[in-house]
């Protein structure tokens, strides 16, 4: 198990983000010390964290990511959602150019 600070450095994400992801239920620590409240993560959780980060980088909101992960959505559905996001972003970009 890794302390939150070590996991943060390994994943190159802030401790604040990890706490927020825990609060949202996106990435729960493997263990929380009952006396100190300190969070511990497993190296195996890096895959889940990288998935969250990649989806976020692709323009999905944390709410959308949470829904996808909670419902165990298929990769095809995720790809459809990303395609829809891309279309929305292109429309927004074009509207800004013509404004």
PDB file of N, CA and C in Angstrom:
ATOM      1  N   UNK A   1       0.832  -1.187   0.000  1.00  0.00           N
ATOM      2  CA  UNK A   1       0.000   0.000   0.000  1.00  0.00           C
ATOM      3  C   UNK A   1       0.877   1.251   0.000  1.00  0.00           C
ATOM      4  N   UNK A   2       0.358   2.266  -0.651  1.00  0.00           N
ATOM      5  CA  UNK A   2       1.075   3.533  -0.772  1.00  0.00           C
ATOM      6  C   UNK A   2       0.312   4.635  -0.044  1.00  0.00           C
ATOM      7  N   UNK A   3       1.044   5.458   0.676  1.00  0.00           N
ATOM      8  CA  UNK A   3       0.416   6.627   1.282  1.00  0.00           C
ATOM      9  C   UNK A   3      -0.063   7.545   0.164  1.00  0.00           C
ATOM     10  N   UNK A   4      -1.043   8.361   0.463  1.00  0.00           N
ATOM     11  CA  UNK A   4      -1.633   9.227  -0.550  1.00  0.00           C
ATOM     12  C   UNK A   4      -0.577  10.094  -1.237  1.00  0.00           C
ATOM     13  N   UNK A   5       0.406  10.591  -0.490  1.00  0.00           N
ATOM     14  CA  UNK A   5       1.453  11.434  -1.070  1.00  0.00           C
ATOM     15  C   UNK A   5       2.322  10.666  -2.062  1.00  0.00           C
ATOM     16  N   UNK A   6       2.657   9.432  -1.711  1.00  0.00           N
ATOM     17  CA  UNK A   6       3.474   8.593  -2.597  1.00  0.00           C
ATOM     18  C   UNK A   6       2.690   8.205  -3.857  1.00  0.00           C
ATOM     19  N   UNK A   7       1.425   7.873  -3.660  1.00  0.00           N
ATOM     20  CA  UNK A   7       0.570   7.521  -4.799  1.00  0.00           C
ATOM     21  C   UNK A   7       0.408   8.732  -5.710  1.00  0.00           C
ATOM     22  N   UNK A   8       0.257   9.888  -5.109  1.00  0.00           N
ATOM     23  CA  UNK A   8       0.123  11.140  -5.842  1.00  0.00           C
ATOM     24  C   UNK A   8       1.347  11.398  -6.725  1.00  0.00           C
ATOM     25  N   UNK A   9       2.521  11.231  -6.151  1.00  0.00           N
ATOM     26  CA  UNK A   9       3.759  11.444  -6.912  1.00  0.00           C
ATOM     27  C   UNK A   9       3.913  10.418  -8.036  1.00  0.00           C
ATOM     28  N   UNK A  10       3.606   9.183  -7.725  1.00  0.00           N
ATOM     29  CA  UNK A  10       3.722   8.117  -8.711  1.00  0.00           C
ATOM     30  C   UNK A  10       2.787   8.360  -9.899  1.00  0.00           C
ATOM     31  N   UNK A  11       1.579   8.815  -9.600  1.00  0.00           N
ATOM     32  CA  UNK A  11       0.574   9.021 -10.644  1.00  0.00           C
ATOM     33  C   UNK A  11       0.652  10.407 -11.278  1.00  0.00           C
ATOM     34  N   UNK A  12       1.423  11.297 -10.665  1.00  0.00           N
ATOM     35  CA  UNK A  12       1.535  12.685 -11.133  1.00  0.00           C
ATOM     36  C   UNK A  12       0.177  13.387 -11.137  1.00  0.00           C
ATOM     37  N   UNK A  13      -0.488  13.257  -9.998  1.00  0.00           N
ATOM     38  CA  UNK A  13      -1.770  13.923  -9.776  1.00  0.00           C
ATOM     39  C   UNK A  13      -1.711  14.507  -8.357  1.00  0.00           C
ATOM     40  N   UNK A  14      -2.428  15.575  -8.131  1.00  0.00           N
ATOM     41  CA  UNK A  14      -2.352  16.229  -6.824  1.00  0.00           C
ATOM     42  C   UNK A  14      -3.085  15.419  -5.754  1.00  0.00           C
ATOM     43  N   UNK A  15      -2.654  15.618  -4.534  1.00  0.00           N
ATOM     44  CA  UNK A  15      -3.333  15.005  -3.391  1.00  0.00           C
ATOM     45  C   UNK A  15      -4.764  15.531  -3.328  1.00  0.00           C
ATOM     46  N   UNK A  16      -4.916  16.806  -3.620  1.00  0.00           N
ATOM     47  CA  UNK A  16      -6.248  17.420  -3.612  1.00  0.00           C
ATOM     48  C   UNK A  16      -7.178  16.709  -4.590  1.00  0.00           C
ATOM     49  N   UNK A  17      -6.673  16.372  -5.783  1.00  0.00           N
ATOM     50  CA  UNK A  17      -7.485  15.658  -6.777  1.00  0.00           C
ATOM     51  C   UNK A  17      -7.866  14.272  -6.256  1.00  0.00           C
ATOM     52  N   UNK A  18      -6.925  13.573  -5.647  1.00  0.00           N
ATOM     53  CA  UNK A  18      -7.215  12.244  -5.106  1.00  0.00           C
ATOM     54  C   UNK A  18      -8.289  12.318  -4.024  1.00  0.00           C
ATOM     55  N   UNK A  19      -8.202  13.316  -3.167  1.00  0.00           N
ATOM     56  CA  UNK A  19      -9.227  13.490  -2.129  1.00  0.00           C
ATOM     57  C   UNK A  19     -10.588  13.779  -2.760  1.00  0.00           C
ATOM     58  N   UNK A  20     -10.583  14.581  -3.808  1.00  0.00           N
ATOM     59  CA  UNK A  20     -11.821  14.918  -4.495  1.00  0.00           C
ATOM     60  C   UNK A  20     -12.409  13.690  -5.191  1.00  0.00           C
ATOM     61  N   UNK A  21     -11.569  12.902  -5.842  1.00  0.00           N
ATOM     62  CA  UNK A  21     -12.031  11.678  -6.489  1.00  0.00           C
ATOM     63  C   UNK A  21     -12.609  10.710  -5.456  1.00  0.00           C
ATOM     64  N   UNK A  22     -12.018  10.671  -4.271  1.00  0.00           N
ATOM     65  CA  UNK A  22     -12.545   9.849  -3.187  1.00  0.00           C
ATOM     66  C   UNK A  22     -13.922  10.371  -2.777  1.00  0.00           C
ATOM     67  N   UNK A  23     -14.030  11.670  -2.606  1.00  0.00           N
ATOM     68  CA  UNK A  23     -15.298  12.295  -2.212  1.00  0.00           C
ATOM     69  C   UNK A  23     -16.408  11.977  -3.219  1.00  0.00           C
ATOM     70  N   UNK A  24     -16.063  11.986  -4.504  1.00  0.00           N
ATOM     71  CA  UNK A  24     -17.042  11.704  -5.557  1.00  0.00           C
ATOM     72  C   UNK A  24     -17.307  10.212  -5.743  1.00  0.00           C
ATOM     73  N   UNK A  25     -16.467   9.385  -5.141  1.00  0.00           N
ATOM     74  CA  UNK A  25     -16.609   7.940  -5.303  1.00  0.00           C
ATOM     75  C   UNK A  25     -15.950   7.404  -6.558  1.00  0.00           C
ATOM     76  N   UNK A  26     -15.138   8.234  -7.216  1.00  0.00           N
ATOM     77  CA  UNK A  26     -14.455   7.808  -8.436  1.00  0.00           C
ATOM     78  C   UNK A  26     -13.299   6.863  -8.147  1.00  0.00           C
ATOM     79  N   UNK A  27     -12.561   7.165  -7.099  1.00  0.00           N
ATOM     80  CA  UNK A  27     -11.389   6.351  -6.753  1.00  0.00           C
ATOM     81  C   UNK A  27     -11.251   6.340  -5.229  1.00  0.00           C
ATOM     82  N   UNK A  28     -11.750   5.287  -4.645  1.00  0.00           N
ATOM     83  CA  UNK A  28     -11.706   5.139  -3.197  1.00  0.00           C
ATOM     84  C   UNK A  28     -10.368   4.528  -2.778  1.00  0.00           C
ATOM     85  N   UNK A  29      -9.789   5.016  -1.690  1.00  0.00           N
ATOM     86  CA  UNK A  29      -8.553   4.393  -1.205  1.00  0.00           C
ATOM     87  C   UNK A  29      -8.811   2.944  -0.779  1.00  0.00           C
ATOM     88  N   UNK A  30      -7.769   2.138  -0.840  1.00  0.00           N
ATOM     89  CA  UNK A  30      -7.872   0.755  -0.406  1.00  0.00           C
ATOM     90  C   UNK A  30      -8.132   0.715   1.091  1.00  0.00           C
ATOM     91  N   UNK A  31      -7.523   1.654   1.793  1.00  0.00           N
ATOM     92  CA  UNK A  31      -7.649   1.679   3.249  1.00  0.00           C
ATOM     93  C   UNK A  31      -7.620   3.129   3.726  1.00  0.00           C
ATOM     94  N   UNK A  32      -8.407   3.397   4.749  1.00  0.00           N
ATOM     95  CA  UNK A  32      -8.355   4.687   5.428  1.00  0.00           C
ATOM     96  C   UNK A  32      -8.088   4.389   6.893  1.00  0.00           C
ATOM     97  N   UNK A  33      -7.010   4.961   7.419  1.00  0.00           N
ATOM     98  CA  UNK A  33      -6.658   4.741   8.818  1.00  0.00           C
ATOM     99  C   UNK A  33      -7.772   5.298   9.700  1.00  0.00           C
ATOM    100  N   UNK A  34      -8.311   4.457  10.565  1.00  0.00           N
ATOM    101  CA  UNK A  34      -9.450   4.870  11.384  1.00  0.00           C
ATOM    102  C   UNK A  34      -9.094   5.931  12.423  1.00  0.00           C
ATOM    103  N   UNK A  35      -7.835   6.057  12.772  1.00  0.00           N
ATOM    104  CA  UNK A  35      -7.435   7.046  13.773  1.00  0.00           C
ATOM    105  C   UNK A  35      -7.006   8.366  13.144  1.00  0.00           C
ATOM    106  N   UNK A  36      -6.263   8.282  12.060  1.00  0.00           N
ATOM    107  CA  UNK A  36      -5.720   9.504  11.447  1.00  0.00           C
ATOM    108  C   UNK A  36      -6.513   9.971  10.231  1.00  0.00           C
ATOM    109  N   UNK A  37      -7.298   9.064   9.633  1.00  0.00           N
ATOM    110  CA  UNK A  37      -8.027   9.397   8.410  1.00  0.00           C
ATOM    111  C   UNK A  37      -7.130   9.381   7.179  1.00  0.00           C
ATOM    112  N   UNK A  38      -5.884   8.945   7.358  1.00  0.00           N
ATOM    113  CA  UNK A  38      -4.941   8.932   6.253  1.00  0.00           C
ATOM    114  C   UNK A  38      -5.346   7.883   5.227  1.00  0.00           C
ATOM    115  N   UNK A  39      -5.252   8.252   3.961  1.00  0.00           N
ATOM    116  CA  UNK A  39      -5.659   7.371   2.862  1.00  0.00           C
ATOM    117  C   UNK A  39      -4.466   6.578   2.329  1.00  0.00           C
ATOM    118  N   UNK A  40      -4.735   5.325   1.993  1.00  0.00           N
ATOM    119  CA  UNK A  40      -3.732   4.447   1.395  1.00  0.00           C
ATOM    120  C   UNK A  40      -4.289   3.876   0.095  1.00  0.00           C
ATOM    121  N   UNK A  41      -3.427   3.828  -0.915  1.00  0.00           N
ATOM    122  CA  UNK A  41      -3.810   3.332  -2.234  1.00  0.00           C
ATOM    123  C   UNK A  41      -2.915   2.170  -2.625  1.00  0.00           C
ATOM    124  N   UNK A  42      -3.389   1.396  -3.577  1.00  0.00           N
ATOM    125  CA  UNK A  42      -2.639   0.268  -4.116  1.00  0.00           C
ATOM    126  C   UNK A  42      -2.114   0.647  -5.496  1.00  0.00           C
ATOM    127  N   UNK A  43      -0.965   0.127  -5.861  1.00  0.00           N
ATOM    128  CA  UNK A  43      -0.414   0.384  -7.193  1.00  0.00           C
ATOM    129  C   UNK A  43      -1.376  -0.102  -8.275  1.00  0.00           C
ATOM    130  N   UNK A  44      -2.174  -1.115  -7.962  1.00  0.00           N
ATOM    131  CA  UNK A  44      -3.132  -1.626  -8.936  1.00  0.00           C
ATOM    132  C   UNK A  44      -4.233  -0.605  -9.253  1.00  0.00           C
ATOM    133  N   UNK A  45      -4.391   0.417  -8.419  1.00  0.00           N
ATOM    134  CA  UNK A  45      -5.393   1.452  -8.661  1.00  0.00           C
ATOM    135  C   UNK A  45      -4.932   2.487  -9.688  1.00  0.00           C
ATOM    136  N   UNK A  46      -3.696   2.412 -10.079  1.00  0.00           N
ATOM    137  CA  UNK A  46      -3.192   3.343 -11.093  1.00  0.00           C
ATOM    138  C   UNK A  46      -3.971   3.220 -12.398  1.00  0.00           C
ATOM    139  N   UNK A  47      -4.339   2.000 -12.762  1.00  0.00           N
ATOM    140  CA  UNK A  47      -5.100   1.785 -13.999  1.00  0.00           C
ATOM    141  C   UNK A  47      -6.407   2.558 -13.961  1.00  0.00           C
ATOM    142  N   UNK A  48      -7.117   2.462 -12.855  1.00  0.00           N
ATOM    143  CA  UNK A  48      -8.385   3.178 -12.706  1.00  0.00           C
ATOM    144  C   UNK A  48      -8.160   4.691 -12.736  1.00  0.00           C
ATOM    145  N   UNK A  49      -7.137   5.154 -12.065  1.00  0.00           N
ATOM    146  CA  UNK A  49      -6.830   6.583 -12.045  1.00  0.00           C
ATOM    147  C   UNK A  49      -6.469   7.081 -13.441  1.00  0.00           C
ATOM    148  N   UNK A  50      -5.663   6.333 -14.163  1.00  0.00           N
ATOM    149  CA  UNK A  50      -5.288   6.737 -15.521  1.00  0.00           C
ATOM    150  C   UNK A  50      -6.499   6.752 -16.448  1.00  0.00           C
ATOM    151  N   UNK A  51      -7.429   5.834 -16.231  1.00  0.00           N
ATOM    152  CA  UNK A  51      -8.663   5.822 -17.020  1.00  0.00           C
ATOM    153  C   UNK A  51      -9.454   7.110 -16.746  1.00  0.00           C
ATOM    154  N   UNK A  52      -9.575   7.474 -15.485  1.00  0.00           N
ATOM    155  CA  UNK A  52     -10.278   8.708 -15.105  1.00  0.00           C
ATOM    156  C   UNK A  52      -9.608   9.916 -15.755  1.00  0.00           C
ATOM    157  N   UNK A  53      -8.296   9.978 -15.659  1.00  0.00           N
ATOM    158  CA  UNK A  53      -7.544  11.112 -16.202  1.00  0.00           C
ATOM    159  C   UNK A  53      -7.688  11.195 -17.725  1.00  0.00           C
ATOM    160  N   UNK A  54      -7.653  10.042 -18.389  1.00  0.00           N
ATOM    161  CA  UNK A  54      -7.770  10.029 -19.855  1.00  0.00           C
ATOM    162  C   UNK A  54      -9.150  10.501 -20.290  1.00  0.00           C
ATOM    163  N   UNK A  55     -10.184  10.017 -19.621  1.00  0.00           N
ATOM    164  CA  UNK A  55     -11.547  10.437 -19.966  1.00  0.00           C
ATOM    165  C   UNK A  55     -11.742  11.924 -19.686  1.00  0.00           C
ATOM    166  N   UNK A  56     -11.147  12.397 -18.615  1.00  0.00           N
ATOM    167  CA  UNK A  56     -11.228  13.820 -18.288  1.00  0.00           C
ATOM    168  C   UNK A  56     -10.515  14.650 -19.353  1.00  0.00           C
ATOM    169  N   UNK A  57      -9.354  14.190 -19.789  1.00  0.00           N
ATOM    170  CA  UNK A  57      -8.603  14.880 -20.839  1.00  0.00           C
ATOM    171  C   UNK A  57      -9.360  14.905 -22.164  1.00  0.00           C
ATOM    172  N   UNK A  58     -10.253  13.936 -22.354  1.00  0.00           N
ATOM    173  CA  UNK A  58     -11.034  13.874 -23.590  1.00  0.00           C
ATOM    174  C   UNK A  58     -12.297  14.731 -23.521  1.00  0.00           C
ATOM    175  N   UNK A  59     -12.449  15.445 -22.413  1.00  0.00           N
ATOM    176  CA  UNK A  59     -13.553  16.397 -22.311  1.00  0.00           C
ATOM    177  C   UNK A  59     -14.759  15.936 -21.523  1.00  0.00           C
ATOM    178  N   UNK A  60     -14.707  14.755 -20.939  1.00  0.00           N
ATOM    179  CA  UNK A  60     -15.829  14.298 -20.137  1.00  0.00           C
ATOM    180  C   UNK A  60     -15.777  14.941 -18.755  1.00  0.00           C
ATOM    181  N   UNK A  61     -16.942  15.241 -18.225  1.00  0.00           N
ATOM    182  CA  UNK A  61     -17.009  15.804 -16.878  1.00  0.00           C
ATOM    183  C   UNK A  61     -16.808  14.670 -15.865  1.00  0.00           C
ATOM    184  N   UNK A  62     -16.473  15.033 -14.647  1.00  0.00           N
ATOM    185  CA  UNK A  62     -16.297  14.018 -13.610  1.00  0.00           C
ATOM    186  C   UNK A  62     -17.615  13.300 -13.339  1.00  0.00           C
ATOM    187  N   UNK A  63     -18.716  14.000 -13.492  1.00  0.00           N
ATOM    188  CA  UNK A  63     -20.033  13.372 -13.322  1.00  0.00           C
ATOM    189  C   UNK A  63     -20.249  12.299 -14.391  1.00  0.00           C
ATOM    190  N   UNK A  64     -19.906  12.621 -15.628  1.00  0.00           N
ATOM    191  CA  UNK A  64     -20.046  11.641 -16.713  1.00  0.00           C
ATOM    192  C   UNK A  64     -19.120  10.450 -16.489  1.00  0.00           C
ATOM    193  N   UNK A  65     -17.901  10.726 -16.061  1.00  0.00           N
ATOM    194  CA  UNK A  65     -16.932   9.657 -15.797  1.00  0.00           C
ATOM    195  C   UNK A  65     -17.446   8.759 -14.680  1.00  0.00           C
ATOM    196  N   UNK A  66     -17.955   9.368 -13.637  1.00  0.00           N
ATOM    197  CA  UNK A  66     -18.492   8.604 -12.512  1.00  0.00           C
ATOM    198  C   UNK A  66     -19.606   7.679 -12.970  1.00  0.00           C
ATOM    199  N   UNK A  67     -20.504   8.197 -13.787  1.00  0.00           N
ATOM    200  CA  UNK A  67     -21.622   7.403 -14.287  1.00  0.00           C
ATOM    201  C   UNK A  67     -21.112   6.234 -15.143  1.00  0.00           C
ATOM    202  N   UNK A  68     -20.128   6.500 -15.991  1.00  0.00           N
ATOM    203  CA  UNK A  68     -19.569   5.446 -16.846  1.00  0.00           C
ATOM    204  C   UNK A  68     -18.929   4.337 -16.021  1.00  0.00           C
ATOM    205  N   UNK A  69     -18.142   4.731 -15.041  1.00  0.00           N
ATOM    206  CA  UNK A  69     -17.436   3.737 -14.238  1.00  0.00           C
ATOM    207  C   UNK A  69     -18.382   2.981 -13.315  1.00  0.00           C
ATOM    208  N   UNK A  70     -19.352   3.690 -12.770  1.00  0.00           N
ATOM    209  CA  UNK A  70     -20.320   3.071 -11.851  1.00  0.00           C
ATOM    210  C   UNK A  70     -21.186   2.041 -12.580  1.00  0.00           C
ATOM    211  N   UNK A  71     -21.532   2.330 -13.834  1.00  0.00           N
ATOM    212  CA  UNK A  71     -22.411   1.454 -14.599  1.00  0.00           C
ATOM    213  C   UNK A  71     -21.666   0.444 -15.451  1.00  0.00           C
ATOM    214  N   UNK A  72     -20.335   0.419 -15.324  1.00  0.00           N
ATOM    215  CA  UNK A  72     -19.521  -0.544 -16.076  1.00  0.00           C
ATOM    216  C   UNK A  72     -19.849  -0.512 -17.569  1.00  0.00           C
ATOM    217  N   UNK A  73     -19.852   0.684 -18.115  1.00  0.00           N
ATOM    218  CA  UNK A  73     -20.236   0.906 -19.509  1.00  0.00           C
ATOM    219  C   UNK A  73     -19.194   0.306 -20.449  1.00  0.00           C
ATOM    220  N   UNK A  74     -19.684  -0.237 -21.557  1.00  0.00           N
ATOM    221  CA  UNK A  74     -18.800  -0.874 -22.534  1.00  0.00           C
ATOM    222  C   UNK A  74     -17.924   0.169 -23.236  1.00  0.00           C
ATOM    223  N   UNK A  75     -16.832  -0.288 -23.785  1.00  0.00           N
ATOM    224  CA  UNK A  75     -15.910   0.588 -24.506  1.00  0.00           C
ATOM    225  C   UNK A  75     -16.609   1.205 -25.720  1.00  0.00           C
ATOM    226  N   UNK A  76     -17.514   0.468 -26.361  1.00  0.00           N
ATOM    227  CA  UNK A  76     -18.247   1.009 -27.516  1.00  0.00           C
ATOM    228  C   UNK A  76     -19.105   2.203 -27.111  1.00  0.00           C
ATOM    229  N   UNK A  77     -19.748   2.102 -25.971  1.00  0.00           N
ATOM    230  CA  UNK A  77     -20.570   3.216 -25.494  1.00  0.00           C
ATOM    231  C   UNK A  77     -19.694   4.425 -25.159  1.00  0.00           C
ATOM    232  N   UNK A  78     -18.550   4.173 -24.557  1.00  0.00           N
ATOM    233  CA  UNK A  78     -17.621   5.258 -24.234  1.00  0.00           C
ATOM    234  C   UNK A  78     -17.147   5.935 -25.516  1.00  0.00           C
ATOM    235  N   UNK A  79     -16.830   5.145 -26.532  1.00  0.00           N
ATOM    236  CA  UNK A  79     -16.388   5.709 -27.807  1.00  0.00           C
ATOM    237  C   UNK A  79     -17.491   6.545 -28.448  1.00  0.00           C
ATOM    238  N   UNK A  80     -18.735   6.085 -28.372  1.00  0.00           N
ATOM    239  CA  UNK A  80     -19.866   6.861 -28.893  1.00  0.00           C
ATOM    240  C   UNK A  80     -19.990   8.191 -28.150  1.00  0.00           C
ATOM    241  N   UNK A  81     -19.851   8.137 -26.844  1.00  0.00           N
ATOM    242  CA  UNK A  81     -19.937   9.345 -26.034  1.00  0.00           C
ATOM    243  C   UNK A  81     -18.822  10.322 -26.389  1.00  0.00           C
ATOM    244  N   UNK A  82     -17.628   9.798 -26.572  1.00  0.00           N
ATOM    245  CA  UNK A  82     -16.495  10.651 -26.943  1.00  0.00           C
ATOM    246  C   UNK A  82     -16.703  11.275 -28.317  1.00  0.00           C
ATOM    247  N   UNK A  83     -17.268  10.515 -29.234  1.00  0.00           N
ATOM    248  CA  UNK A  83     -17.560  11.035 -30.573  1.00  0.00           C
ATOM    249  C   UNK A  83     -18.571  12.185 -30.479  1.00  0.00           C
ATOM    250  N   UNK A  84     -19.593  12.009 -29.665  1.00  0.00           N
ATOM    251  CA  UNK A  84     -20.590  13.055 -29.455  1.00  0.00           C
ATOM    252  C   UNK A  84     -19.939  14.294 -28.852  1.00  0.00           C
ATOM    253  N   UNK A  85     -19.056  14.096 -27.877  1.00  0.00           N
ATOM    254  CA  UNK A  85     -18.332  15.218 -27.261  1.00  0.00           C
ATOM    255  C   UNK A  85     -17.505  15.965 -28.300  1.00  0.00           C
ATOM    256  N   UNK A  86     -16.856  15.210 -29.169  1.00  0.00           N
ATOM    257  CA  UNK A  86     -16.024  15.814 -30.206  1.00  0.00           C
ATOM    258  C   UNK A  86     -16.870  16.674 -31.138  1.00  0.00           C
ATOM    259  N   UNK A  87     -18.035  16.193 -31.510  1.00  0.00           N
ATOM    260  CA  UNK A  87     -18.941  16.956 -32.374  1.00  0.00           C
ATOM    261  C   UNK A  87     -19.366  18.240 -31.677  1.00  0.00           C
ATOM    262  N   UNK A  88     -19.708  18.143 -30.387  1.00  0.00           N
ATOM    263  CA  UNK A  88     -20.103  19.326 -29.620  1.00  0.00           C
ATOM    264  C   UNK A  88     -18.972  20.352 -29.560  1.00  0.00           C
ATOM    265  N   UNK A  89     -17.763  19.880 -29.335  1.00  0.00           N
ATOM    266  CA  UNK A  89     -16.615  20.786 -29.246  1.00  0.00           C
ATOM    267  C   UNK A  89     -16.342  21.446 -30.594  1.00  0.00           C
ATOM    268  N   UNK A  90     -16.485  20.695 -31.674  1.00  0.00           N
ATOM    269  CA  UNK A  90     -16.283  21.266 -33.009  1.00  0.00           C
ATOM    270  C   UNK A  90     -17.320  22.344 -33.301  1.00  0.00           C
ATOM    271  N   UNK A  91     -18.575  22.107 -32.942  1.00  0.00           N
ATOM    272  CA  UNK A  91     -19.629  23.100 -33.138  1.00  0.00           C
ATOM    273  C   UNK A  91     -19.321  24.361 -32.338  1.00  0.00           C
ATOM    274  N   UNK A  92     -18.915  24.176 -31.101  1.00  0.00           N
ATOM    275  CA  UNK A  92     -18.591  25.309 -30.230  1.00  0.00           C
ATOM    276  C   UNK A  92     -17.430  26.111 -30.807  1.00  0.00           C
ATOM    277  N   UNK A  93     -16.426  25.416 -31.299  1.00  0.00           N
ATOM    278  CA  UNK A  93     -15.259  26.072 -31.876  1.00  0.00           C
ATOM    279  C   UNK A  93     -15.647  26.875 -33.116  1.00  0.00           C
ATOM    280  N   UNK A  94     -16.483  26.284 -33.976  1.00  0.00           N
ATOM    281  CA  UNK A  94     -16.934  26.971 -35.177  1.00  0.00           C
ATOM    282  C   UNK A  94     -17.766  28.199 -34.856  1.00  0.00           C
ATOM    283  N   UNK A  95     -18.616  28.106 -33.833  1.00  0.00           N
ATOM    284  CA  UNK A  95     -19.434  29.242 -33.423  1.00  0.00           C
ATOM    285  C   UNK A  95     -18.553  30.381 -32.911  1.00  0.00           C
ATOM    286  N   UNK A  96     -17.502  30.058 -32.212  1.00  0.00           N
ATOM    287  CA  UNK A  96     -16.587  31.086 -31.696  1.00  0.00           C
ATOM    288  C   UNK A  96     -15.834  31.773 -32.833  1.00  0.00           C
ATOM    289  N   UNK A  97     -15.534  31.012 -33.871  1.00  0.00           N
ATOM    290  CA  UNK A  97     -14.831  31.587 -35.021  1.00  0.00           C
ATOM    291  C   UNK A  97     -15.718  32.577 -35.771  1.00  0.00           C
ATOM    292  N   UNK A  98     -17.015  32.297 -35.820  1.00  0.00           N
ATOM    293  CA  UNK A  98     -17.942  33.147 -36.578  1.00  0.00           C
ATOM    294  C   UNK A  98     -18.492  34.299 -35.740  1.00  0.00           C
ATOM    295  N   UNK A  99     -18.182  34.317 -34.477  1.00  0.00           N
ATOM    296  CA  UNK A  99     -18.705  35.386 -33.603  1.00  0.00           C
ATOM    297  C   UNK A  99     -17.896  36.659 -33.699  1.00  0.00           C
TER     298      UNK A  99
END
